PDB file of C-alpha atoms in Angstrom:
ATOM      1  CA  MET A   9      27.061 -21.302 -18.445  1.00  0.00           C
ATOM      2  CA  MET A  10      27.446 -21.584 -14.998  1.00  0.00           C
ATOM      3  CA  SER A  11      28.727 -18.615 -13.199  1.00  0.00           C
ATOM      4  CA  PHE A  12      32.024 -18.853 -11.048  1.00  0.00           C
ATOM      5  CA  VAL A  13      29.785 -17.901  -7.919  1.00  0.00           C
ATOM      6  CA  GLN A  14      28.369 -21.079  -8.704  1.00  0.00           C
ATOM      7  CA  LYS A  15      30.592 -23.070  -8.952  1.00  0.00           C
ATOM      8  CA  ILE A  16      31.904 -22.110  -5.717  1.00  0.00           C
ATOM      9  CA  MET A  17      28.980 -22.004  -3.919  1.00  0.00           C
ATOM     10  CA  PRO A  18      25.736 -24.276  -3.877  1.00  0.00           C
ATOM     11  CA  GLY A  19      22.811 -22.570  -3.235  1.00  0.00           C
ATOM     12  CA  PRO A  20      20.253 -20.886  -6.123  1.00  0.00           C
ATOM     13  CA  SER A  21      22.143 -19.471  -8.871  1.00  0.00           C
ATOM     14  CA  CYS A  22      22.437 -15.405  -9.488  1.00  0.00           C
ATOM     15  CA  ASP A  23      19.303 -15.580 -11.910  1.00  0.00           C
ATOM     16  CA  GLU A  24      17.235 -17.281  -9.374  1.00  0.00           C
ATOM     17  CA  VAL A  25      18.178 -14.605  -6.497  1.00  0.00           C
ATOM     18  CA  MET A  26      17.372 -12.190  -9.087  1.00  0.00           C
ATOM     19  CA  GLU A  27      13.946 -13.636  -9.391  1.00  0.00           C
ATOM     20  CA  THR A  28      12.683 -13.828  -5.869  1.00  0.00           C
ATOM     21  CA  LEU A  29      15.268 -10.802  -4.518  1.00  0.00           C
ATOM     22  CA  GLN A  30      11.983  -8.222  -4.965  1.00  0.00           C
ATOM     23  CA  ALA A  31      10.586 -10.307  -2.446  1.00  0.00           C
ATOM     24  CA  TYR A  32      13.570 -10.456  -0.191  1.00  0.00           C
ATOM     25  CA  LEU A  33      13.685  -7.203   0.132  1.00  0.00           C
ATOM     26  CA  ASP A  34      10.073  -6.818   1.677  1.00  0.00           C
ATOM     27  CA  GLY A  35      10.110  -9.435   3.964  1.00  0.00           C
ATOM     28  CA  GLU A  36       8.008 -11.675   1.465  1.00  0.00           C
ATOM     29  CA  ILE A  37       9.692 -14.849   1.165  1.00  0.00           C
ATOM     30  CA  ASP A  38       9.933 -17.666   3.727  1.00  0.00           C
ATOM     31  CA  ASP A  39      13.019 -17.866   5.768  1.00  0.00           C
ATOM     32  CA  LYS A  40      15.046 -21.432   4.925  1.00  0.00           C
ATOM     33  CA  GLN A  41      14.468 -19.058   1.423  1.00  0.00           C
ATOM     34  CA  ALA A  42      15.664 -15.869   3.134  1.00  0.00           C
ATOM     35  CA  LYS A  43      18.271 -16.800   4.243  1.00  0.00           C
ATOM     36  CA  LYS A  44      19.506 -18.846   1.121  1.00  0.00           C
ATOM     37  CA  VAL A  45      19.694 -15.147  -0.479  1.00  0.00           C
ATOM     38  CA  ALA A  46      21.172 -13.591   2.482  1.00  0.00           C
ATOM     39  CA  ARG A  47      24.203 -16.410   1.480  1.00  0.00           C
ATOM     40  CA  HIS A  48      23.990 -15.913  -1.799  1.00  0.00           C
ATOM     41  CA  LEU A  49      24.074 -11.979  -1.838  1.00  0.00           C
ATOM     42  CA  ALA A  50      26.879 -13.264   1.168  1.00  0.00           C
ATOM     43  CA  LYS A  51      29.034 -14.248  -1.554  1.00  0.00           C
ATOM     44  CA  CYS A  52      28.177 -12.290  -4.721  1.00  0.00           C
ATOM     45  CA  SER A  53      28.767  -8.903  -5.382  1.00  0.00           C
ATOM     46  CA  GLN A  54      27.100  -8.660  -8.557  1.00  0.00           C
ATOM     47  CA  CYS A  55      23.498  -9.205  -7.176  1.00  0.00           C
ATOM     48  CA  ASP A  56      24.684  -7.582  -3.529  1.00  0.00           C
ATOM     49  CA  ARG A  57      25.020  -4.563  -5.433  1.00  0.00           C
ATOM     50  CA  GLU A  58      21.864  -4.925  -7.264  1.00  0.00           C
ATOM     51  CA  SER A  59      20.655  -5.593  -3.815  1.00  0.00           C
ATOM     52  CA  GLN A  60      22.173  -2.375  -2.589  1.00  0.00           C
ATOM     53  CA  VAL A  61      20.391  -0.489  -5.672  1.00  0.00           C
ATOM     54  CA  TYR A  62      16.709  -1.978  -5.083  1.00  0.00           C
ATOM     55  CA  SER A  63      17.009  -1.378  -0.885  1.00  0.00           C
ATOM     56  CA  LYS A  64      18.572   2.395  -1.630  1.00  0.00           C
ATOM     57  CA  ILE A  65      14.968   2.780  -4.248  1.00  0.00           C
ATOM     58  CA  LYS A  66      12.838   0.913  -2.012  1.00  0.00           C
ATOM     59  CA  GLU A  67      14.212   3.319   0.853  1.00  0.00           C
ATOM     60  CA  SER A  68      13.799   6.800  -1.282  1.00  0.00           C
ATOM     61  CA  LEU A  69      10.337   5.935  -1.820  1.00  0.00           C
ATOM     62  CA  ALA A  70       9.452   5.365   1.227  1.00  0.00           C
ATOM     63  CA  LYS A  71      10.540   8.993   1.460  1.00  0.00           C
ATOM     64  CA  ARG A  72       8.096   9.657  -0.697  1.00  0.00           C
ATOM     65  CA  LYS A  73       5.726   8.959   2.046  1.00  0.00           C
ATOM     66  CA  GLN A  74       4.164  11.585   3.731  1.00  0.00           C
ATOM     67  CA  PRO A  75       1.826  12.727   6.870  1.00  0.00           C
ATOM     68  CA  VAL A  76      -1.752  13.078   6.315  1.00  0.00           C
ATOM     69  CA  ASP A  77      -2.616  16.584   5.755  1.00  0.00           C
ATOM     70  CA  PRO A  78      -3.663  17.924   9.729  1.00  0.00           C
ATOM     71  CA  GLU A  79      -6.916  19.036   8.313  1.00  0.00           C
ATOM     72  CA  ILE A  80      -8.034  15.971   7.149  1.00  0.00           C
ATOM     73  CA  MET A  81      -7.127  13.612   9.353  1.00  0.00           C
ATOM     74  CA  ALA A  82      -9.123  15.916  11.890  1.00  0.00           C
ATOM     75  CA  ALA A  83     -12.565  15.282  10.030  1.00  0.00           C
ATOM     76  CA  ILE A  84     -11.768  12.070   9.508  1.00  0.00           C
ATOM     77  CA  LYS A  85     -11.570  11.870  13.270  1.00  0.00           C
ATOM     78  CA  GLN A  86     -14.288  13.707  13.938  1.00  0.00           C
ATOM     79  CA  PHE A  87     -16.325  11.670  11.426  1.00  0.00           C
ATOM     80  CA  SER A  88     -15.342   8.970  12.664  1.00  0.00           C
ATOM     81  CA  GLN A  89     -16.045  10.606  16.905  1.00  0.00           C
ATOM     82  CA  ASP A  90     -20.017  11.142  15.282  1.00  0.00           C
ATOM     83  CA  LEU A  91     -20.339   7.377  14.545  1.00  0.00           C
ATOM     84  CA  ILE A  92     -19.840   6.276  17.948  1.00  0.00           C
ATOM     85  CA  SER A  93     -21.462   9.020  19.464  1.00  0.00           C
ATOM     86  CA  PRO A  94     -23.826  10.439  17.675  1.00  0.00           C
ATOM     87  CA  ASN A  95     -25.003  12.659  20.158  1.00  0.00           C
TER      88      ASN A  95
ATOM     89  CA  MET B   1     -19.276  14.274   3.297  1.00  0.00           C
ATOM     90  CA  PRO B   2     -21.233  14.010   6.971  1.00  0.00           C
ATOM     91  CA  VAL B   3     -22.516  11.038   8.653  1.00  0.00           C
ATOM     92  CA  LYS B   4     -26.364  11.029   8.072  1.00  0.00           C
ATOM     93  CA  ASP B   5     -25.834  11.658   4.378  1.00  0.00           C
ATOM     94  CA  CYS B   6     -23.492   8.418   4.416  1.00  0.00           C
ATOM     95  CA  VAL B   7     -25.782   5.990   6.798  1.00  0.00           C
ATOM     96  CA  VAL B   8     -28.954   7.113   4.159  1.00  0.00           C
ATOM     97  CA  ALA B   9     -26.730   5.729   0.733  1.00  0.00           C
ATOM     98  CA  LEU B  10     -25.132   2.951   2.559  1.00  0.00           C
ATOM     99  CA  MET B  11     -25.936  -0.862   2.067  1.00  0.00           C
ATOM    100  CA  ILE B  12     -23.515  -3.391   4.140  1.00  0.00           C
ATOM    101  CA  ARG B  13     -22.239  -6.370   1.841  1.00  0.00           C
ATOM    102  CA  PRO B  14     -22.432  -9.326   3.700  1.00  0.00           C
ATOM    103  CA  GLU B  15     -19.018 -10.154   3.301  1.00  0.00           C
ATOM    104  CA  GLU B  16     -17.852  -7.209   5.764  1.00  0.00           C
ATOM    105  CA  SER B  17     -18.941  -9.212   8.508  1.00  0.00           C
ATOM    106  CA  THR B  18     -16.419 -12.021   8.012  1.00  0.00           C
ATOM    107  CA  ALA B  19     -12.596 -11.560   8.955  1.00  0.00           C
ATOM    108  CA  LEU B  20     -10.168 -12.662   6.323  1.00  0.00           C
ATOM    109  CA  PRO B  21      -8.070 -15.750   6.993  1.00  0.00           C
ATOM    110  CA  ASP B  22      -4.968 -14.403   5.236  1.00  0.00           C
ATOM    111  CA  SER B  23      -2.946 -10.395   6.714  1.00  0.00           C
ATOM    112  CA  SER B  24      -0.001  -9.473   8.391  1.00  0.00           C
ATOM    113  CA  THR B  25      -2.090  -7.588  11.139  1.00  0.00           C
ATOM    114  CA  ASP B  26      -3.671  -9.949  13.370  1.00  0.00           C
ATOM    115  CA  SER B  27      -4.849  -7.861  17.234  1.00  0.00           C
ATOM    116  CA  GLY B  28      -6.577 -10.292  18.519  1.00  0.00           C
ATOM    117  CA  THR B  29      -9.324 -12.029  18.670  1.00  0.00           C
ATOM    118  CA  ARG B  30     -13.101  -9.813  19.729  1.00  0.00           C
ATOM    119  CA  PRO B  31     -14.022 -12.407  22.867  1.00  0.00           C
ATOM    120  CA  ASP B  32     -18.666 -11.168  22.017  1.00  0.00           C
ATOM    121  CA  PRO B  33     -18.976  -9.994  18.698  1.00  0.00           C
ATOM    122  CA  THR B  34     -22.352  -9.392  19.221  1.00  0.00           C
ATOM    123  CA  GLY B  35     -22.870  -7.118  22.632  1.00  0.00           C
ATOM    124  CA  SER B  36     -23.970  -3.660  22.861  1.00  0.00           C
ATOM    125  CA  LYS B  37     -23.632   0.201  21.442  1.00  0.00           C
ATOM    126  CA  ALA B  38     -20.720   0.857  24.344  1.00  0.00           C
ATOM    127  CA  GLU B  39     -19.539  -2.327  22.759  1.00  0.00           C
ATOM    128  CA  ASP B  40     -19.811  -1.335  19.360  1.00  0.00           C
ATOM    129  CA  ALA B  41     -18.006   1.808  20.093  1.00  0.00           C
ATOM    130  CA  ALA B  42     -14.669   0.639  21.808  1.00  0.00           C
ATOM    131  CA  ALA B  43     -14.153  -2.246  19.171  1.00  0.00           C
ATOM    132  CA  PHE B  44     -14.395   0.289  16.381  1.00  0.00           C
ATOM    133  CA  GLN B  45     -11.797   1.986  18.477  1.00  0.00           C
ATOM    134  CA  LYS B  46      -9.750  -0.544  19.122  1.00  0.00           C
ATOM    135  CA  TYR B  47      -9.555  -2.452  15.411  1.00  0.00           C
ATOM    136  CA  VAL B  48     -10.160   0.916  12.956  1.00  0.00           C
ATOM    137  CA  THR B  49      -8.712   3.675  14.719  1.00  0.00           C
ATOM    138  CA  PRO B  50      -5.466   2.810  14.409  1.00  0.00           C
ATOM    139  CA  GLU B  51      -5.977   2.278  11.307  1.00  0.00           C
ATOM    140  CA  PHE B  52      -7.332   5.508   9.850  1.00  0.00           C
ATOM    141  CA  ASP B  53      -3.632   6.214   8.620  1.00  0.00           C
ATOM    142  CA  LEU B  54      -3.150   3.105   6.614  1.00  0.00           C
ATOM    143  CA  LEU B  55      -6.824   3.411   5.452  1.00  0.00           C
ATOM    144  CA  TYR B  56      -6.290   7.445   4.041  1.00  0.00           C
ATOM    145  CA  ARG B  57      -3.044   6.835   2.189  1.00  0.00           C
ATOM    146  CA  THR B  58      -4.883   3.600   0.250  1.00  0.00           C
ATOM    147  CA  ALA B  59      -7.801   5.598  -0.593  1.00  0.00           C
ATOM    148  CA  TRP B  60      -5.606   7.446  -1.752  1.00  0.00           C
ATOM    149  CA  SER B  61      -3.711   5.631  -4.341  1.00  0.00           C
ATOM    150  CA  LEU B  62      -6.832   4.043  -5.204  1.00  0.00           C
ATOM    151  CA  THR B  63      -8.488   8.352  -5.913  1.00  0.00           C
ATOM    152  CA  ARG B  64      -5.644   9.714  -6.612  1.00  0.00           C
ATOM    153  CA  ASN B  65      -7.779  12.696  -4.925  1.00  0.00           C
ATOM    154  CA  ASN B  66      -7.560  14.346  -1.613  1.00  0.00           C
ATOM    155  CA  THR B  67     -11.612  15.378  -1.580  1.00  0.00           C
ATOM    156  CA  ASP B  68     -12.596  12.070  -2.828  1.00  0.00           C
ATOM    157  CA  ALA B  69     -10.061   9.761  -0.981  1.00  0.00           C
ATOM    158  CA  GLN B  70     -11.626  11.630   2.586  1.00  0.00           C
ATOM    159  CA  ASP B  71     -14.989  10.563   1.121  1.00  0.00           C
ATOM    160  CA  LEU B  72     -13.647   7.270   0.774  1.00  0.00           C
ATOM    161  CA  VAL B  73     -12.295   6.430   4.160  1.00  0.00           C
ATOM    162  CA  GLN B  74     -15.772   7.932   5.357  1.00  0.00           C
ATOM    163  CA  ASP B  75     -17.526   4.979   3.472  1.00  0.00           C
ATOM    164  CA  THR B  76     -15.152   3.097   4.823  1.00  0.00           C
ATOM    165  CA  LEU B  77     -15.189   3.699   8.502  1.00  0.00           C
ATOM    166  CA  LEU B  78     -19.066   3.978   8.322  1.00  0.00           C
ATOM    167  CA  ARG B  79     -19.517   0.303   6.862  1.00  0.00           C
ATOM    168  CA  ALA B  80     -16.921  -0.592   9.669  1.00  0.00           C
ATOM    169  CA  PHE B  81     -19.140   0.405  12.051  1.00  0.00           C
ATOM    170  CA  ARG B  82     -22.694  -1.283  10.412  1.00  0.00           C
ATOM    171  CA  SER B  83     -21.223  -4.131  10.993  1.00  0.00           C
ATOM    172  CA  ILE B  84     -18.346  -3.919  13.354  1.00  0.00           C
ATOM    173  CA  ASP B  85     -20.893  -6.254  15.563  1.00  0.00           C
ATOM    174  CA  ARG B  86     -20.304  -8.998  13.703  1.00  0.00           C
ATOM    175  CA  PHE B  87     -16.505  -8.634  13.174  1.00  0.00           C
ATOM    176  CA  ASP B  88     -15.408 -11.070  15.706  1.00  0.00           C
ATOM    177  CA  GLY B  89     -11.385  -8.700  16.290  1.00  0.00           C
ATOM    178  CA  ARG B  90      -8.986 -11.032  13.584  1.00  0.00           C
ATOM    179  CA  TYR B  91      -6.858  -9.348  11.000  1.00  0.00           C
ATOM    180  CA  PRO B  92      -8.994  -6.064  11.475  1.00  0.00           C
ATOM    181  CA  ARG B  93      -6.272  -4.456   8.933  1.00  0.00           C
ATOM    182  CA  ALA B  94      -7.618  -7.181   5.776  1.00  0.00           C
ATOM    183  CA  TRP B  95     -11.319  -6.621   6.979  1.00  0.00           C
ATOM    184  CA  LEU B  96     -11.216  -3.122   6.716  1.00  0.00           C
ATOM    185  CA  LEU B  97      -9.240  -3.117   3.383  1.00  0.00           C
ATOM    186  CA  THR B  98     -11.751  -4.846   2.392  1.00  0.00           C
ATOM    187  CA  ILE B  99     -14.332  -3.160   2.914  1.00  0.00           C
ATOM    188  CA  MET B 100     -12.931  -0.122   1.179  1.00  0.00           C
ATOM    189  CA  ARG B 101     -12.251  -2.861  -1.829  1.00  0.00           C
ATOM    190  CA  ASN B 102     -16.013  -3.372  -2.002  1.00  0.00           C
ATOM    191  CA  ALA B 103     -16.919   0.374  -1.223  1.00  0.00           C
ATOM    192  CA  ASN B 104     -14.394   1.411  -4.009  1.00  0.00           C
ATOM    193  CA  ILE B 105     -16.727  -0.378  -6.902  1.00  0.00           C
ATOM    194  CA  ASN B 106     -19.835   0.746  -5.705  1.00  0.00           C
ATOM    195  CA  ARG B 107     -18.162   4.521  -5.632  1.00  0.00           C
ATOM    196  CA  ALA B 108     -15.874   3.573  -9.115  1.00  0.00           C
ATOM    197  CA  ARG B 109     -19.631   1.967 -10.331  1.00  0.00           C
ATOM    198  CA  LYS B 110     -21.688   5.613  -9.277  1.00  0.00           C
ATOM    199  CA  LYS B 111     -18.982   7.592 -10.544  1.00  0.00           C
ATOM    200  CA  LYS B 112     -19.102   7.903 -14.806  1.00  0.00           C
ATOM    201  CA  PRO B 113     -17.137   8.208 -16.903  1.00  0.00           C
ATOM    202  CA  ASP B 114     -14.336   6.995 -14.698  1.00  0.00           C
ATOM    203  CA  LEU B 115     -11.508   9.674 -14.924  1.00  0.00           C
ATOM    204  CA  LEU B 116      -8.954   6.934 -13.333  1.00  0.00           C
ATOM    205  CA  ASP B 117      -9.362   5.062 -16.784  1.00  0.00           C
ATOM    206  CA  ASP B 118      -7.557   7.921 -17.978  1.00  0.00           C
ATOM    207  CA  PRO B 119      -3.611   7.935 -17.521  1.00  0.00           C
ATOM    208  CA  ASP B 120      -3.322  11.290 -18.614  1.00  0.00           C
ATOM    209  CA  ALA B 121      -6.006  12.565 -16.068  1.00  0.00           C
ATOM    210  CA  ALA B 122      -4.387  10.139 -13.614  1.00  0.00           C
ATOM    211  CA  PHE B 123      -0.937  11.911 -13.944  1.00  0.00           C
ATOM    212  CA  GLU B 124      -1.889  15.172 -13.754  1.00  0.00           C
ATOM    213  CA  ARG B 125      -3.664  14.023 -10.275  1.00  0.00           C
ATOM    214  CA  SER B 126      -0.260  12.240  -9.162  1.00  0.00           C
ATOM    215  CA  ALA B 127       1.012  15.898  -9.009  1.00  0.00           C
ATOM    216  CA  ASP B 128      -0.541  16.169  -5.964  1.00  0.00           C
ATOM    217  CA  PHE B 129       1.679  14.634  -3.123  1.00  0.00           C
ATOM    218  CA  ALA B 130       4.143  15.872  -4.720  1.00  0.00           C
ATOM    219  CA  ASP B 131       3.550  19.483  -4.994  1.00  0.00           C
ATOM    220  CA  ASN B 132       3.394  19.006  -1.110  1.00  0.00           C
ATOM    221  CA  GLU B 133       6.434  17.419  -0.528  1.00  0.00           C
ATOM    222  CA  ASP B 134       9.208  18.551   2.207  1.00  0.00           C
ATOM    223  CA  PRO B 135      12.158  19.681   1.104  1.00  0.00           C
ATOM    224  CA  GLU B 136      13.889  18.805   4.475  1.00  0.00           C
ATOM    225  CA  SER B 137      12.518  15.211   3.984  1.00  0.00           C
ATOM    226  CA  LEU B 138      15.688  14.193   1.441  1.00  0.00           C
ATOM    227  CA  VAL B 139      18.215  14.133   3.461  1.00  0.00           C
ATOM    228  CA  VAL B 140      20.222  11.504   2.464  1.00  0.00           C
ATOM    229  CA  SER B 141      20.937  12.370  -1.477  1.00  0.00           C
ATOM    230  CA  PRO B 142      18.774  14.763  -3.379  1.00  0.00           C
ATOM    231  CA  VAL B 143      19.919  13.784  -6.577  1.00  0.00           C
ATOM    232  CA  PHE B 144      19.203   9.970  -6.590  1.00  0.00           C
ATOM    233  CA  ASP B 145      15.187  10.582  -4.889  1.00  0.00           C
ATOM    234  CA  ALA B 146      14.820  13.708  -7.117  1.00  0.00           C
ATOM    235  CA  ALA B 147      15.707  10.625 -10.382  1.00  0.00           C
ATOM    236  CA  VAL B 148      13.061   7.992  -8.438  1.00  0.00           C
ATOM    237  CA  GLN B 149      10.776  10.824  -8.278  1.00  0.00           C
ATOM    238  CA  GLN B 150      11.174  11.568 -11.150  1.00  0.00           C
ATOM    239  CA  ALA B 151      10.999   7.503 -13.090  1.00  0.00           C
ATOM    240  CA  LEU B 152       8.346   6.836 -10.140  1.00  0.00           C
ATOM    241  CA  ASP B 153       6.053   9.926 -12.240  1.00  0.00           C
ATOM    242  CA  ALA B 154       6.426   8.026 -15.595  1.00  0.00           C
ATOM    243  CA  LEU B 155       5.152   4.922 -14.344  1.00  0.00           C
ATOM    244  CA  PRO B 156       2.176   3.686 -16.059  1.00  0.00           C
ATOM    245  CA  PRO B 157      -0.613   3.881 -13.375  1.00  0.00           C
ATOM    246  CA  ASN B 158      -1.174   0.955 -11.712  1.00  0.00           C
ATOM    247  CA  PHE B 159       2.582  -0.013 -11.504  1.00  0.00           C
ATOM    248  CA  ARG B 160       2.619   3.165  -9.366  1.00  0.00           C
ATOM    249  CA  GLN B 161      -0.183   2.283  -7.539  1.00  0.00           C
ATOM    250  CA  VAL B 162       1.136  -1.600  -6.497  1.00  0.00           C
ATOM    251  CA  VAL B 163       4.603   1.056  -5.556  1.00  0.00           C
ATOM    252  CA  GLU B 164       2.641   3.441  -3.122  1.00  0.00           C
ATOM    253  CA  LEU B 165       0.546   0.739  -1.173  1.00  0.00           C
ATOM    254  CA  VAL B 166       3.672  -1.365  -1.131  1.00  0.00           C
ATOM    255  CA  ASP B 167       6.558   1.228  -0.610  1.00  0.00           C
ATOM    256  CA  LEU B 168       4.774   3.860   0.741  1.00  0.00           C
ATOM    257  CA  ASN B 169       1.807   2.274   2.921  1.00  0.00           C
ATOM    258  CA  GLY B 170       3.754  -1.043   3.729  1.00  0.00           C
ATOM    259  CA  LEU B 171       0.339  -2.830   2.267  1.00  0.00           C
ATOM    260  CA  SER B 172       2.069  -6.413   1.838  1.00  0.00           C
ATOM    261  CA  TYR B 173       1.651  -8.107  -1.090  1.00  0.00           C
ATOM    262  CA  GLN B 174      -1.452  -9.857  -0.458  1.00  0.00           C
ATOM    263  CA  GLU B 175      -3.210  -6.835   1.370  1.00  0.00           C
ATOM    264  CA  ALA B 176      -2.000  -4.753  -2.342  1.00  0.00           C
ATOM    265  CA  ALA B 177      -4.068  -7.333  -3.923  1.00  0.00           C
ATOM    266  CA  ASP B 178      -6.731  -7.780  -2.236  1.00  0.00           C
ATOM    267  CA  ILE B 179      -7.597  -3.841  -2.507  1.00  0.00           C
ATOM    268  CA  THR B 180      -6.491  -3.301  -6.228  1.00  0.00           C
ATOM    269  CA  GLU B 181      -8.836  -6.500  -7.106  1.00  0.00           C
ATOM    270  CA  THR B 182      -5.616  -8.425  -8.345  1.00  0.00           C
ATOM    271  CA  PRO B 183      -4.144 -11.528  -8.027  1.00  0.00           C
ATOM    272  CA  VAL B 184      -0.878 -11.689  -6.128  1.00  0.00           C
ATOM    273  CA  GLY B 185       0.638 -13.292  -9.273  1.00  0.00           C
ATOM    274  CA  THR B 186       0.580  -9.637 -10.924  1.00  0.00           C
ATOM    275  CA  VAL B 187       1.273  -7.453  -8.100  1.00  0.00           C
ATOM    276  CA  MET B 188       4.618  -8.791  -7.688  1.00  0.00           C
ATOM    277  CA  SER B 189       4.675  -9.075 -11.513  1.00  0.00           C
ATOM    278  CA  ARG B 190       3.992  -5.011 -11.133  1.00  0.00           C
ATOM    279  CA  LEU B 191       6.100  -4.348  -8.354  1.00  0.00           C
ATOM    280  CA  HIS B 192       8.883  -6.071 -10.177  1.00  0.00           C
ATOM    281  CA  ARG B 193       8.333  -4.224 -12.897  1.00  0.00           C
ATOM    282  CA  ALA B 194       8.211  -1.027 -11.980  1.00  0.00           C
ATOM    283  CA  ARG B 195      11.284  -0.773  -9.157  1.00  0.00           C
ATOM    284  CA  SER B 196      13.419  -2.111 -12.290  1.00  0.00           C
ATOM    285  CA  ARG B 197      11.870   0.884 -14.003  1.00  0.00           C
ATOM    286  CA  ILE B 198      13.359   2.791 -11.536  1.00  0.00           C
ATOM    287  CA  ARG B 199      16.548   1.127 -11.147  1.00  0.00           C
ATOM    288  CA  GLU B 200      17.251   1.456 -15.381  1.00  0.00           C
ATOM    289  CA  GLN B 201      16.377   5.387 -15.214  1.00  0.00           C
ATOM    290  CA  LEU B 202      18.787   5.554 -12.693  1.00  0.00           C
ATOM    291  CA  SER B 203      21.560   3.295 -14.374  1.00  0.00           C
ATOM    292  CA  GLU B 204      21.525   5.702 -17.190  1.00  0.00           C
ATOM    293  CA  THR B 205      21.599   8.367 -15.701  1.00  0.00           C
ATOM    294  CA  GLY B 206      24.907   6.634 -13.181  1.00  0.00           C
ATOM    295  CA  LEU B 207      23.332   6.971  -9.718  1.00  0.00           C
ATOM    296  CA  ASP B 208      23.051   3.892  -9.386  1.00  0.00           C
ATOM    297  CA  ALA B 209      26.822   3.520  -9.160  1.00  0.00           C
ATOM    298  CA  GLU B 210      26.100   5.712  -6.263  1.00  0.00           C
ATOM    299  CA  VAL B 211      24.773   3.600  -4.326  1.00  0.00           C
ATOM    300  CA  SER B 212      27.306   1.125  -4.088  1.00  0.00           C
ATOM    301  CA  ALA B 213      29.727   2.880  -3.908  1.00  0.00           C
ATOM    302  CA  SER B 214      28.166   4.307  -0.662  1.00  0.00           C
TER     303      SER B 214
END
């Protein structure tokens, strides 16, 4: 059944937006598609809420990125240096 | 692993000498792909050195072990150095990830039985980063982040791996597909399902409501 949003707003349906939401948030869809999704999110509070939740999840996951252990990085750099300057 | 030991063990694959057509990174083309040793060293510094961090993180996602990750990076660097005279300077990240993928395949063949196929063992090893976590990095919503962490740890290894590659390491779908030897569609599917599971867990604890209210 067509939702209220679909009736008043042409463009992708909520289901279609949900299918492409992850790729949209990852910047993996083209500009034309991204604009359609953005327009939908601007007018559909339900999809916008999902988008916010997933954005927050992505932010939280990105925070888990730890600095590489300095000793390991130093060893990698030394290995690299030995490769290009073997003496 | 010392350089000389790696050299003895190394066999360069032909495909490592070519640039790949599809990558998000393009640092320009190398004017003379058949240069001197000095030029090779310069090219290595230009194209490979900036990717050390990414290479190590990706290696860790593949091996889930500091020692193995370091060995895999060094193997990758050695292969890259040995074939850099044939690298044309286009898409260095994709080129390096292809080398790492091949090096990892080679390592997996040698290492049997492969503990990476054991989900329980992989789960145990996944605690390495969490143990070193800096509490100060969790500043916005510790409860939300803790729930995400818990949900991430509960994911099957294949799902968690793609989340780490894309969300933590910043790889594109194509790059994640290449390094894991899976179709892009599989990467997308795993990522979608992984995040959906995390989202479901947040919903069960009511934390998703916190997001929309903030």
